Short mmCIF file of C-alpha atoms in Angstrom, two decimals:
data_model
loop_
_atom_site.label_atom_id
_atom_site.label_comp_id
_atom_site.label_asym_id
_atom_site.label_seq_id
_atom_site.Cartn_x
_atom_site.Cartn_y
_atom_site.Cartn_z
CA MET A 265 -3.25 -2.47 4.78
CA LEU A 266 -5.10 0.96 4.40
CA ILE A 267 -8.88 0.13 5.04
CA LYS A 268 -10.15 3.59 3.24
CA VAL A 269 -13.20 4.98 5.48
CA PRO A 270 -14.10 8.19 3.74
CA LYS A 271 -15.16 11.00 6.12
CA ALA A 272 -18.34 12.55 5.32
CA SER A 273 -16.83 15.68 4.11
CA GLN A 274 -14.63 14.11 1.69
CA CYS A 275 -15.44 14.39 -2.00
CA SER A 276 -16.24 11.02 -3.50
CA GLU A 277 -15.65 10.57 -7.23
CA ASN A 278 -18.94 11.64 -8.62
CA ASP A 279 -18.44 15.00 -6.47
CA VAL A 280 -15.61 15.93 -9.11
CA THR A 281 -16.78 18.20 -12.09
CA ASP A 282 -17.63 15.99 -15.20
CA GLU A 283 -14.90 16.86 -18.20
CA ALA A 284 -17.29 17.78 -19.93
CA ILE A 285 -18.92 20.70 -17.81
CA TYR A 286 -15.00 21.44 -17.23
CA LEU A 287 -14.72 22.27 -20.43
CA LYS A 288 -17.60 24.55 -20.86
CA ARG A 289 -16.44 26.37 -17.71
CA ARG A 290 -16.37 29.47 -19.02
CA GLN A 291 -19.34 29.45 -21.21
CA LEU A 292 -21.33 28.50 -18.18
CA LEU A 293 -19.61 31.14 -16.24
CA LYS A 294 -20.53 33.99 -18.63
CA GLN A 295 -24.02 32.31 -19.10
CA MET A 296 -24.61 33.00 -15.54
CA GLY A 297 -23.00 36.37 -15.31
CA PHE A 298 -20.45 35.35 -12.29
CA ILE A 299 -17.37 36.14 -13.21
CA GLY A 300 -17.27 39.31 -11.68
CA ALA A 301 -19.36 38.33 -8.72
CA GLY A 302 -17.19 35.16 -8.03
CA ALA A 303 -14.08 37.66 -7.96
CA LEU A 304 -15.36 39.85 -5.31
CA LEU A 305 -16.60 36.94 -3.37
CA ALA A 306 -12.81 35.53 -3.55
CA GLY A 307 -11.17 37.55 -1.44
CA SER A 308 -14.21 37.99 1.35
CA PRO A 309 -13.93 36.41 4.97
CA GLY A 310 -17.02 34.80 4.58
CA VAL A 311 -15.84 32.30 1.81
CA GLN A 312 -12.83 31.38 3.95
CA ALA A 313 -14.89 30.82 6.58
CA ILE A 314 -16.69 28.32 4.56
CA ASN A 315 -13.91 26.95 3.55
CA LEU A 316 -13.07 25.57 7.22
CA PHE A 317 -15.62 23.06 6.36
CA GLY A 318 -13.85 22.09 3.22
CA ASP A 319 -11.35 19.44 2.11
CA ASP A 320 -8.34 21.69 3.41
CA ASP A 321 -6.18 19.05 4.94
CA GLU A 322 -6.10 17.41 1.50
CA THR A 323 -4.92 20.54 0.01
CA ALA A 324 -2.66 22.41 2.30
CA PHE A 325 -0.73 23.80 -0.51
CA ASN A 326 -2.45 26.83 -1.71
CA THR A 327 -3.19 26.69 -5.55
CA ARG A 328 -4.51 29.97 -7.31
CA GLU A 329 -7.43 30.29 -10.08
CA LEU A 330 -5.57 31.20 -13.49
CA THR A 331 -7.13 33.34 -16.22
CA TYR A 332 -5.63 31.82 -19.68
CA SER A 333 -7.00 31.55 -23.19
CA GLN A 334 -8.64 28.34 -23.38
CA GLN A 335 -8.23 24.89 -25.86
CA ASP A 336 -10.73 22.64 -27.10
CA SER A 337 -10.10 19.04 -27.26
CA ALA A 338 -12.18 15.86 -27.88
CA GLN A 339 -10.04 13.68 -25.92
CA THR A 340 -11.01 12.11 -22.50
CA LEU A 341 -9.37 13.89 -19.87
CA THR A 342 -7.46 11.93 -17.21
CA PRO A 343 -9.48 13.20 -13.64
CA GLU A 344 -7.85 15.74 -11.40
CA SER A 345 -7.72 13.66 -8.53
CA LYS A 346 -5.65 11.17 -10.51
CA VAL A 347 -3.33 13.65 -12.46
CA ILE A 348 -2.55 15.00 -9.02
CA SER A 349 -2.07 11.95 -6.80
CA HIS A 350 -0.09 9.80 -9.03
CA ASN A 351 3.39 11.35 -9.87
CA ASN A 352 7.05 10.46 -10.32
CA PHE A 353 8.76 13.37 -8.43
CA TYR A 354 11.56 10.93 -6.81
CA GLU A 355 12.68 14.22 -4.81
CA PHE A 356 9.84 13.43 -2.88
CA GLY A 357 9.96 9.53 -2.74
CA THR A 358 9.75 6.72 -5.19
CA ASP A 359 6.38 5.69 -4.73
CA LYS A 360 3.55 7.20 -7.23
CA THR A 361 1.83 8.50 -4.10
CA ASP A 362 4.77 9.56 -1.89
CA PRO A 363 4.89 13.44 -3.65
CA LYS A 364 1.09 13.76 -3.11
CA GLU A 365 2.14 13.00 0.54
CA ASN A 366 5.09 14.78 1.24
CA ALA A 367 5.18 17.74 -1.13
CA GLN A 368 2.24 19.87 0.58
CA GLY A 369 4.90 22.17 2.36
CA LEU A 370 6.92 22.92 -0.62
CA ASN A 371 7.64 26.62 -0.76
CA VAL A 372 7.34 27.97 -3.80
CA ASP A 373 7.01 31.93 -2.76
CA PRO A 374 9.86 33.49 -3.24
CA TRP A 375 11.01 31.84 -6.42
CA GLN A 376 13.68 32.54 -8.85
CA LEU A 377 13.88 30.96 -12.09
CA ARG A 378 17.31 32.29 -13.84
CA VAL A 379 17.05 32.20 -17.69
CA ASP A 380 20.68 32.63 -18.71
CA GLY A 381 24.06 31.00 -20.42
CA LEU A 382 24.64 31.60 -24.33
CA VAL A 383 22.08 34.68 -24.36
CA GLU A 384 22.13 38.25 -24.90
CA LYS A 385 19.83 39.64 -22.42
CA PRO A 386 19.79 36.82 -19.01
CA PHE A 387 17.12 37.63 -16.83
CA THR A 388 15.23 36.08 -13.65
CA LEU A 389 11.68 35.32 -13.20
CA GLY A 390 10.35 35.89 -9.44
CA PHE A 391 7.18 33.77 -8.18
CA GLU A 392 4.46 36.06 -9.49
CA ASP A 393 6.51 37.14 -13.04
CA LEU A 394 5.56 33.29 -13.45
CA PHE A 395 2.10 34.18 -13.97
CA SER A 396 2.23 37.47 -15.19
CA SER A 397 5.01 37.83 -18.07
CA PHE A 398 3.51 35.66 -20.23
CA GLU A 399 0.14 35.31 -21.82
CA LEU A 400 -0.94 32.00 -20.21
CA GLN A 401 -2.64 29.21 -22.47
CA GLU A 402 -4.37 26.08 -22.10
CA ARG A 403 -2.83 23.06 -23.74
CA ILE A 404 -4.34 19.76 -23.37
CA TYR A 405 -1.49 17.45 -24.15
CA ARG A 406 -1.30 13.17 -23.73
CA MET A 407 1.79 12.43 -21.32
CA ARG A 408 3.34 9.38 -21.96
CA CYS A 409 5.33 7.96 -18.87
CA VAL A 410 8.33 5.67 -19.63
CA GLU A 411 6.89 3.18 -17.61
CA ALA A 412 3.99 2.75 -19.97
CA TRP A 413 1.21 4.29 -18.87
CA SER A 414 -0.39 7.55 -19.70
CA MET A 415 -2.77 10.62 -19.05
CA VAL A 416 -4.59 13.43 -20.76
CA ILE A 417 -3.84 16.45 -18.77
CA PRO A 418 -4.82 20.23 -19.49
CA TRP A 419 -1.95 22.17 -18.80
CA ILE A 420 -1.62 25.76 -18.34
CA GLY A 421 1.73 27.59 -19.33
CA ILE A 422 3.68 29.15 -22.07
CA PRO A 423 5.43 28.31 -24.72
CA LEU A 424 9.16 27.81 -23.87
CA GLN A 425 9.86 29.78 -27.10
CA SER A 426 8.22 33.09 -25.83
CA LEU A 427 10.57 32.95 -23.06
CA LEU A 428 13.76 31.60 -24.91
CA ASN A 429 13.33 34.42 -27.29
CA ARG A 430 13.03 37.13 -24.60
CA ALA A 431 16.80 36.27 -23.38
CA ALA A 432 17.61 36.42 -27.02
CA PRO A 433 19.77 33.31 -27.65
CA LEU A 434 23.43 33.43 -28.98
CA SER A 435 24.14 31.84 -32.31
CA LYS A 436 26.35 29.40 -30.33
CA GLY A 437 23.99 28.30 -28.03
CA LYS A 438 22.54 24.89 -29.51
CA TYR A 439 21.02 23.14 -26.56
CA VAL A 440 18.93 24.23 -23.29
CA ALA A 441 20.05 22.73 -20.21
CA PHE A 442 17.30 23.08 -17.11
CA GLU A 443 17.54 22.16 -13.16
CA THR A 444 15.34 21.70 -10.36
CA LEU A 445 15.45 23.30 -7.26
CA TYR A 446 18.32 21.47 -4.83
CA ASP A 447 16.66 22.07 -1.45
CA PRO A 448 17.80 18.85 0.77
CA GLU A 449 15.60 20.69 3.69
CA GLN A 450 12.62 20.45 1.71
CA MET A 451 13.13 17.51 -0.62
CA PRO A 452 13.67 14.24 1.52
CA GLY A 453 14.67 12.50 -1.65
CA GLN A 454 18.00 14.93 -2.11
CA ARG A 455 18.95 14.28 1.59
CA ASN A 456 18.53 10.70 1.69
CA PRO A 457 19.79 8.48 -1.54
CA PHE A 458 17.29 5.83 -0.52
CA ILE A 459 14.30 7.66 -0.31
CA GLY A 460 15.66 9.40 -3.67
CA GLY A 461 16.11 6.11 -5.89
CA GLY A 462 19.90 6.96 -6.22
CA ILE A 463 19.52 9.92 -8.37
CA ASP A 464 22.33 12.44 -8.36
CA TYR A 465 20.51 15.85 -7.67
CA PRO A 466 19.66 17.98 -8.45
CA TYR A 467 17.67 16.45 -11.44
CA VAL A 468 18.62 17.88 -14.67
CA GLU A 469 17.33 17.88 -18.14
CA GLY A 470 17.99 18.90 -21.63
CA LEU A 471 16.67 19.89 -25.01
CA ARG A 472 18.06 20.62 -28.54
CA LEU A 473 17.52 24.12 -29.36
CA ASP A 474 15.08 23.28 -31.80
CA GLU A 475 13.17 21.19 -30.01
CA ALA A 476 12.99 23.58 -27.21
CA MET A 477 11.87 26.09 -29.75
CA HIS A 478 9.40 23.81 -31.05
CA PRO A 479 5.73 25.47 -30.27
CA LEU A 480 4.48 22.34 -28.92
CA THR A 481 7.16 22.84 -25.82
CA ILE A 482 5.82 24.49 -22.91
CA LEU A 483 6.61 25.61 -19.40
CA ALA A 484 3.57 25.05 -17.68
CA VAL A 485 2.58 26.80 -14.48
CA GLY A 486 -0.79 24.78 -13.98
CA LEU A 487 -3.24 22.49 -14.75
CA TYR A 488 -6.98 22.38 -14.40
CA GLY A 489 -7.41 25.86 -14.06
CA LYS A 490 -5.13 26.27 -10.97
CA SER A 491 -1.61 26.92 -10.45
CA LEU A 492 0.53 23.64 -10.15
CA PRO A 493 0.11 21.60 -7.16
CA PRO A 494 3.83 20.66 -5.78
CA GLN A 495 3.31 16.99 -6.98
CA ASN A 496 3.23 18.27 -10.41
CA GLY A 497 6.09 20.18 -10.36
CA ALA A 498 4.96 23.63 -8.58
CA PRO A 499 5.44 26.49 -9.59
CA ILE A 500 6.87 25.91 -12.94
CA ARG A 501 7.62 22.63 -14.98
CA LEU A 502 8.83 21.77 -18.65
CA VAL A 503 6.17 19.86 -20.75
CA VAL A 504 7.54 18.23 -23.88
CA PRO A 505 4.32 16.19 -24.91
CA TRP A 506 6.31 14.00 -27.73
CA LYS A 507 8.98 12.74 -25.10
CA TYR A 508 8.74 10.34 -22.21
CA GLY A 509 7.69 12.20 -19.06
CA PHE A 510 10.93 12.12 -17.43
CA LYS A 511 11.99 14.81 -19.93
CA SER A 512 9.20 17.31 -18.46
CA ILE A 513 11.24 18.35 -15.46
CA LYS A 514 9.75 20.35 -12.74
CA SER A 515 10.33 22.73 -10.10
CA ILE A 516 12.98 24.55 -12.34
CA VAL A 517 15.30 26.83 -11.21
CA SER A 518 17.59 27.40 -14.04
CA ILE A 519 17.55 27.49 -17.89
CA ARG A 520 20.58 27.69 -19.57
CA LEU A 521 21.67 28.18 -23.26
CA VAL A 522 24.63 25.84 -23.83
CA GLU A 523 26.74 24.74 -26.78
CA LYS A 524 26.80 21.36 -25.82
CA GLN A 525 24.22 18.67 -25.23
CA PRO A 526 24.13 18.68 -21.38
CA PRO A 527 24.04 15.83 -19.15
CA THR A 528 20.55 14.47 -18.15
CA SER A 529 19.55 12.85 -14.65
CA TRP A 530 17.91 9.48 -15.76
CA ASN A 531 20.71 9.17 -18.95
CA LEU A 532 23.53 9.45 -16.09
CA LEU A 533 21.90 7.01 -13.88
CA ALA A 534 21.29 4.27 -16.78
CA ALA A 535 22.46 5.44 -19.99
CA ASN A 536 21.36 1.89 -21.67
CA GLU A 537 17.77 2.45 -20.51
CA TYR A 538 17.20 6.22 -20.77
CA GLY A 539 18.68 8.14 -23.94
CA PHE A 540 19.25 12.12 -24.17
CA TYR A 541 16.23 12.37 -26.88
CA ALA A 542 13.51 9.65 -25.14
CA ASN A 543 11.01 10.35 -27.97
CA VAL A 544 8.22 8.33 -27.23
CA ASN A 545 8.54 5.25 -29.76
CA PRO A 546 6.58 2.15 -29.79
CA ASN A 547 9.25 0.50 -32.09
CA VAL A 548 11.95 0.89 -29.43
CA ASP A 549 11.44 -0.76 -26.26
CA HIS A 550 12.99 -0.36 -22.83
CA PRO A 551 15.68 -2.93 -22.39
CA ARG A 552 13.34 -4.49 -19.72
CA TRP A 553 9.95 -3.73 -21.03
CA SER A 554 7.88 -2.98 -23.93
CA GLN A 555 6.92 0.26 -25.21
CA ALA A 556 4.47 -0.78 -27.80
CA ARG A 557 1.31 -0.59 -25.21
CA GLU A 558 0.36 1.77 -22.60
CA ARG A 559 -2.19 2.00 -20.06
CA ARG A 560 -4.25 5.51 -20.35
CA ILE A 561 -5.13 6.36 -16.93
CA THR A 562 -8.69 7.38 -16.78
CA LYS A 563 -11.50 7.16 -14.47
CA GLY A 564 -12.57 3.74 -13.10
CA GLY A 565 -11.09 0.88 -11.52
CA LEU A 566 -9.71 -2.62 -12.41
CA PHE A 567 -11.99 -3.43 -15.14
CA SER A 568 -12.11 -0.04 -16.94
CA SER A 569 -8.48 -0.60 -17.36
CA ASN A 570 -7.52 1.03 -20.77
CA ARG A 571 -4.53 -0.37 -22.89
CA ILE A 572 -3.94 1.17 -26.25
CA ASP A 573 -1.42 1.28 -28.78
CA THR A 574 1.74 3.90 -28.29
CA GLN A 575 2.17 6.21 -31.03
CA LEU A 576 5.29 7.20 -32.58
CA PHE A 577 6.16 10.87 -31.05
CA ASN A 578 3.44 10.10 -28.90
CA GLY A 579 1.10 10.94 -31.95
CA TYR A 580 2.60 14.63 -32.11
CA ASP A 581 3.46 13.64 -36.03
CA GLU A 582 4.61 17.44 -36.51
CA VAL A 583 7.69 16.92 -34.88
CA ALA A 584 8.86 14.23 -36.74
CA PRO A 585 10.82 17.04 -39.17
CA LEU A 586 13.24 17.66 -35.79
CA TYR A 587 14.73 14.27 -36.43
CA ARG A 588 14.89 13.75 -40.22
CA GLY A 589 17.33 11.36 -41.14
CA MET A 590 18.04 10.19 -37.56
CA ASP A 591 18.18 6.68 -36.54
CA LEU A 592 15.88 6.64 -33.70
CA LYS A 593 16.72 3.23 -32.35
CA ARG A 594 20.42 4.64 -31.59
CA PHE A 595 19.28 7.95 -30.75
CA TYR A 596 16.40 6.84 -28.32
CA MET B 6 18.37 -21.63 27.30
CA VAL B 7 15.34 -21.12 25.04
CA SER B 8 11.76 -22.06 26.65
CA ARG B 9 9.96 -24.60 24.82
CA ILE B 10 6.77 -23.59 23.03
CA HIS B 11 3.95 -25.99 22.66
CA PHE B 12 0.57 -25.28 20.94
CA ARG B 13 -2.53 -27.02 21.85
CA PRO B 14 -4.87 -28.39 19.13
CA TRP B 15 -7.13 -25.42 19.29
CA GLN B 16 -4.09 -23.27 18.89
CA ILE B 17 -2.92 -24.92 15.84
CA LEU B 18 -6.25 -24.67 14.60
CA GLY B 19 -7.05 -21.21 15.54
CA LEU B 20 -3.54 -19.80 14.01
CA LYS B 21 -4.57 -21.99 10.79
CA LEU B 22 -7.83 -19.95 10.80
CA LEU B 23 -6.25 -16.46 11.34
CA ILE B 24 -3.87 -17.33 8.27
CA HIS B 25 -6.72 -18.48 6.20
CA SER B 26 -8.77 -15.42 7.01
CA LEU B 27 -5.87 -13.01 7.10
CA CYS B 28 -4.73 -14.08 3.19
CA ILE B 29 -8.40 -14.24 1.83
CA GLY B 30 -9.56 -11.14 3.60
CA TRP B 31 -6.55 -9.26 2.78
CA ALA B 32 -7.11 -10.14 -1.07
CA GLY B 33 -10.45 -9.81 -1.29
CA THR B 34 -10.29 -6.23 0.66
CA THR B 35 -7.39 -5.62 -1.95
CA TYR B 36 -9.22 -6.46 -5.19
CA TYR B 37 -12.37 -4.63 -4.11
CA GLN B 38 -10.60 -1.40 -3.69
CA ALA B 39 -8.96 -1.91 -7.22
CA VAL B 40 -12.78 -2.60 -9.03
CA THR B 41 -13.66 0.36 -6.99
CA ASP B 42 -11.10 2.70 -8.02
CA GLN B 43 -9.86 3.26 -4.57
CA LEU B 44 -6.19 2.05 -5.13
CA GLY B 45 -4.65 5.14 -6.44
CA GLY B 46 -4.31 6.30 -9.90
CA ASP B 47 -3.45 3.06 -11.41
CA PRO B 48 -5.30 0.33 -9.73
CA VAL B 49 -3.49 -2.40 -12.40
CA LYS B 50 0.05 -1.47 -11.07
CA ALA B 51 -1.16 -1.59 -7.65
CA ILE B 52 -2.67 -5.22 -7.61
CA LEU B 53 0.51 -6.20 -9.56
CA HIS B 54 2.74 -5.29 -6.68
CA PHE B 55 0.71 -6.47 -3.95
CA THR B 56 -0.01 -9.45 -5.10
CA GLY B 57 3.53 -10.26 -6.28
CA ILE B 58 4.77 -9.11 -3.05
CA SER B 59 2.29 -10.67 -0.99
CA ALA B 60 3.05 -14.05 -2.51
CA PHE B 61 7.03 -13.61 -1.75
CA ASN B 62 6.05 -12.39 2.03
CA LEU B 63 4.22 -15.49 2.17
CA LEU B 64 7.18 -17.78 0.81
CA LEU B 65 9.81 -16.35 3.13
CA MET B 66 7.27 -17.05 6.22
CA SER B 67 6.84 -20.59 4.95
CA LEU B 68 10.64 -20.44 4.66
CA CYS B 69 10.87 -19.12 8.48
CA MET B 70 9.09 -21.95 10.06
CA SER B 71 11.86 -25.03 9.93
CA PRO B 72 14.20 -22.70 11.29
CA LEU B 73 11.50 -21.69 14.24
CA ALA B 74 11.11 -25.41 14.65
CA LYS B 75 14.86 -25.80 15.32
CA TYR B 76 15.32 -22.84 17.39
CA PHE B 77 12.42 -23.48 19.98
CA ARG B 78 12.88 -27.10 19.33
CA GLN B 79 9.41 -27.36 18.53
CA ALA B 80 8.44 -29.59 15.33
CA GLN B 81 4.91 -28.39 15.50
CA PHE B 82 5.80 -25.26 13.42
CA ILE B 83 6.27 -27.25 10.54
CA ARG B 84 2.61 -27.86 10.37
CA PHE B 85 2.09 -24.34 9.10
CA ARG B 86 4.86 -24.44 6.41
CA ARG B 87 2.70 -26.10 3.82
CA LEU B 88 -0.16 -23.70 4.30
CA LEU B 89 1.81 -20.62 3.87
CA GLY B 90 3.62 -22.24 0.87
CA LEU B 91 -0.05 -23.06 -0.73
CA TYR B 92 -1.27 -19.41 -0.08
CA ALA B 93 2.11 -18.21 -1.69
CA PHE B 94 1.13 -20.05 -4.63
CA LEU B 95 -2.01 -18.74 -4.51
CA PHE B 96 -1.14 -15.15 -4.60
CA ALA B 97 1.47 -16.10 -7.36
CA ILE B 98 -1.89 -17.21 -9.49
CA LEU B 99 -3.49 -14.21 -8.76
CA HIS B 100 -0.34 -11.91 -9.66
CA LEU B 101 0.06 -14.02 -13.12
CA LEU B 102 -3.80 -13.84 -13.70
CA SER B 103 -4.06 -10.40 -13.36
CA TYR B 104 -0.98 -9.38 -15.25
CA LEU B 105 -2.51 -11.56 -18.23
CA LEU B 106 -6.04 -10.32 -17.65
CA PHE B 107 -5.70 -6.66 -16.71
CA GLU B 108 -1.95 -5.76 -17.93
CA LEU B 109 -2.03 -7.51 -21.22
CA GLN B 110 -5.94 -7.79 -21.67
CA LEU B 111 -5.40 -11.61 -22.68
CA GLU B 112 -3.41 -10.54 -25.61
CA TRP B 113 -1.86 -13.93 -25.62
CA GLY B 114 0.78 -13.43 -28.02
CA MET B 115 2.30 -10.57 -26.17
CA LEU B 116 2.41 -12.72 -23.03
CA ILE B 117 4.44 -15.27 -24.72
CA SER B 118 6.64 -12.77 -26.24
CA GLU B 119 7.14 -10.93 -22.72
CA ILE B 120 7.87 -14.12 -21.39
CA ILE B 121 10.83 -14.75 -23.92
CA LYS B 122 11.98 -10.95 -24.39
CA ARG B 123 11.89 -10.02 -20.99
CA PRO B 124 14.52 -11.56 -18.60
CA TYR B 125 12.64 -10.34 -15.08
CA ILE B 126 9.43 -12.09 -16.83
CA THR B 127 11.24 -14.90 -17.42
CA VAL B 128 12.98 -15.82 -14.24
CA GLY B 129 9.24 -14.94 -12.46
CA MET B 130 7.67 -17.52 -14.77
CA ILE B 131 10.02 -20.22 -13.76
CA ALA B 132 9.77 -19.58 -10.46
CA TRP B 133 5.76 -19.56 -10.93
CA LEU B 134 6.57 -23.28 -12.46
CA LEU B 135 8.58 -24.09 -9.44
CA LEU B 136 6.25 -23.17 -6.84
CA MET B 137 3.27 -24.90 -9.18
CA VAL B 138 5.30 -28.17 -8.97
CA LEU B 139 5.71 -28.01 -5.22
CA THR B 140 2.19 -27.36 -4.76
CA LEU B 141 1.01 -30.21 -6.99
CA THR B 142 3.28 -32.39 -4.65
CA SER B 143 2.33 -31.06 -1.39
CA THR B 144 -0.40 -33.63 -0.56
CA GLN B 145 0.63 -35.98 2.11
CA SER B 146 0.00 -38.83 0.25
CA ILE B 147 2.45 -37.97 -2.30
CA GLN B 148 4.84 -36.68 0.36
CA ARG B 149 4.99 -40.62 1.78
CA LYS B 150 4.87 -41.80 -1.94
CA LEU B 151 7.86 -40.00 -2.66
CA GLY B 152 9.73 -40.64 0.63
CA ARG B 153 13.29 -39.25 0.41
CA ARG B 154 12.80 -37.69 -2.86
CA TRP B 155 10.36 -36.02 -1.95
CA GLN B 156 12.50 -33.70 0.16
CA LYS B 157 14.96 -33.20 -2.57
CA LEU B 158 12.32 -32.50 -5.05
CA HIS B 159 10.80 -29.45 -2.31
CA ASN B 160 14.77 -27.96 -1.84
CA TRP B 161 13.73 -26.20 -5.21
CA VAL B 162 11.86 -23.62 -3.02
CA TYR B 163 15.22 -22.23 -2.77
CA LEU B 164 16.18 -21.83 -6.24
CA ALA B 165 12.08 -20.46 -6.45
CA ALA B 166 13.04 -17.84 -3.68
CA CYS B 167 15.84 -16.57 -5.42
CA LEU B 168 14.48 -16.22 -8.75
CA ILE B 169 11.61 -14.63 -7.38
CA ALA B 170 14.22 -11.75 -5.54
CA LEU B 171 15.63 -11.42 -8.72
CA HIS B 172 12.26 -10.96 -10.75
CA TYR B 173 11.69 -8.52 -8.41
CA ILE B 174 14.92 -6.14 -7.90
CA TRP B 175 15.11 -6.31 -11.94
CA SER B 176 11.44 -4.96 -12.34
CA VAL B 177 12.18 -1.86 -10.50
CA LYS B 178 13.58 1.75 -12.30
CA SER B 179 15.67 2.77 -9.79
CA ASP B 180 14.10 2.41 -6.42
CA ILE B 181 16.09 -0.83 -5.08
CA VAL B 182 15.60 -0.48 -1.44
CA GLN B 183 12.75 -2.65 -0.86
CA PRO B 184 13.80 -5.51 -3.17
CA ALA B 185 17.47 -5.44 -1.41
CA LEU B 186 15.78 -5.61 2.02
CA TYR B 187 13.92 -8.39 0.58
CA ILE B 188 17.07 -10.02 -0.59
CA ALA B 189 18.82 -9.66 2.80
CA MET B 190 16.07 -11.33 4.10
CA LEU B 191 16.26 -13.98 1.69
CA ALA B 192 19.88 -14.22 2.50
CA VAL B 193 19.48 -14.60 6.28
CA LEU B 194 17.10 -17.34 5.79
CA LEU B 195 19.47 -19.30 3.35
CA GLY B 196 22.47 -18.52 5.38
CA LEU B 197 20.62 -20.53 8.36
CA ARG B 198 20.39 -23.50 5.87
CA LYS B 199 24.05 -22.98 4.61
CA ASP B 200 25.19 -26.37 5.60
CA LYS B 201 22.36 -28.30 3.44
CA LEU B 202 22.69 -26.02 0.69
CA LEU B 203 26.60 -26.33 0.74
CA LYS B 204 26.17 -30.19 0.58
CA PRO B 205 25.76 -30.76 -3.05
CA LEU B 206 28.99 -28.31 -3.66
CA GLN B 207 31.08 -30.58 -1.07
CA ALA B 208 29.66 -33.91 -2.61
CA ILE B 209 31.36 -32.80 -6.07
CA ARG B 210 34.36 -31.92 -4.18
CA ARG B 211 35.13 -34.60 -2.55
CA LYS B 212 34.28 -36.85 -6.19
CA ILE B 213 37.03 -34.36 -7.69
CA SER B 214 39.37 -35.30 -4.60
CA THR B 215 39.22 -38.61 -4.71
CA ARG B 216 39.69 -38.84 -8.61
CA ALA B 217 43.11 -36.92 -8.15
#
């Protein structure tokens, strides 16, 4: 049993920046006129010395502050501490806490993201390119896991559309296939099927081209103002907010335009439970559990548990035209 | 040659107290952590898993007692069997209550439809009811009253254990390693009783052969 005795230096829940303040941070910084001063301080050795007394064993992985255009939202965000500690990333183990424990050493720089297949202009992005090639935008999205829990996460990323347009898809390309890094030395779940939950690695995912080109679909490189920690899919991951979370593939190294519907990992593992489309749908249950409701992960313990109705397409009705005329019970 | 173990009365009392304090302390601490949000991202899931797995652990421990008694030729082990079994059911009660209270948030209609529609919940519920019957008939006076039928009734514990194992492996997404280990442990404990468990089968076989 784990009896948690917090260190004196450790942040407690009430130390975490309140979301209301977080959302106003730019305004606050401007009011204080500190943007320039902060930038000067960031590189100074004094700051690093102070940081020695900070919580640096918690975040062995270095994230960086990002510059991006901000989005306003009335939704209550899931606290950052939960967004980065409750993850499914089976490459690092199947428990929700495993990815945070086991992924901190992931080496993301250098990184290569290859964009190719049925495109006119294939290209490769290196680690720095991920942050500098496109303008970064904040997107506050609901994330609904197929296990019936959900979060609200302030992602930072780029529309997948922009990246695909740069590659200039050929008309033969009808689907987009994604692939996660395959590196058994760094990813224990890929070395050992007992750790990796029996998935045949590398993890692969796919979208229809019109889904990939939809303005809601993004490639995220950060959350809560900083670049992604490894457990959330550093350095770049997909976010498709109207689909179950497993579609939003992490730590991507390859994006390919293809002609036929590509294989997808969970569908390969259990086709009767996980379809290619995997759109959030309260009317189509998982064979073993209901999808009618979800538990929204917010701050607070057992008694603030927050069970809400699940919405079709996770509430993103604007994607409905993509599936007009399709039987969503068959194409789940 | 196995050395004989003998517990003195104070040792039995001490061990029983240890079982009481471990079970109550463990449950208390975990619920405290869940209420104060120290149990990870999803305290509801964590508490459901904790109570379920604890119930299963205690049931398996209770099933260890008679093989231990046989091995060490020391009937005193049996004196812990009921206590462990009762705590197994206590955790099963907490498991079901937490599911109803925190997962379903007292949506009774959903409870009924989930029990009917989800096979893994159906078998879990059957196991829960079996454990309840065993708990209600666990007092010494009922044991005396039922005589030989008491043992027959309490043999249902083996079915309950199998249903719990099925409930567990059926509920996970794809990480079947831990449930598979539990099934292996249960298989060993049932294997030690294979003569007893196969007896009804042999009786049937005998009936068929005498008829033929």
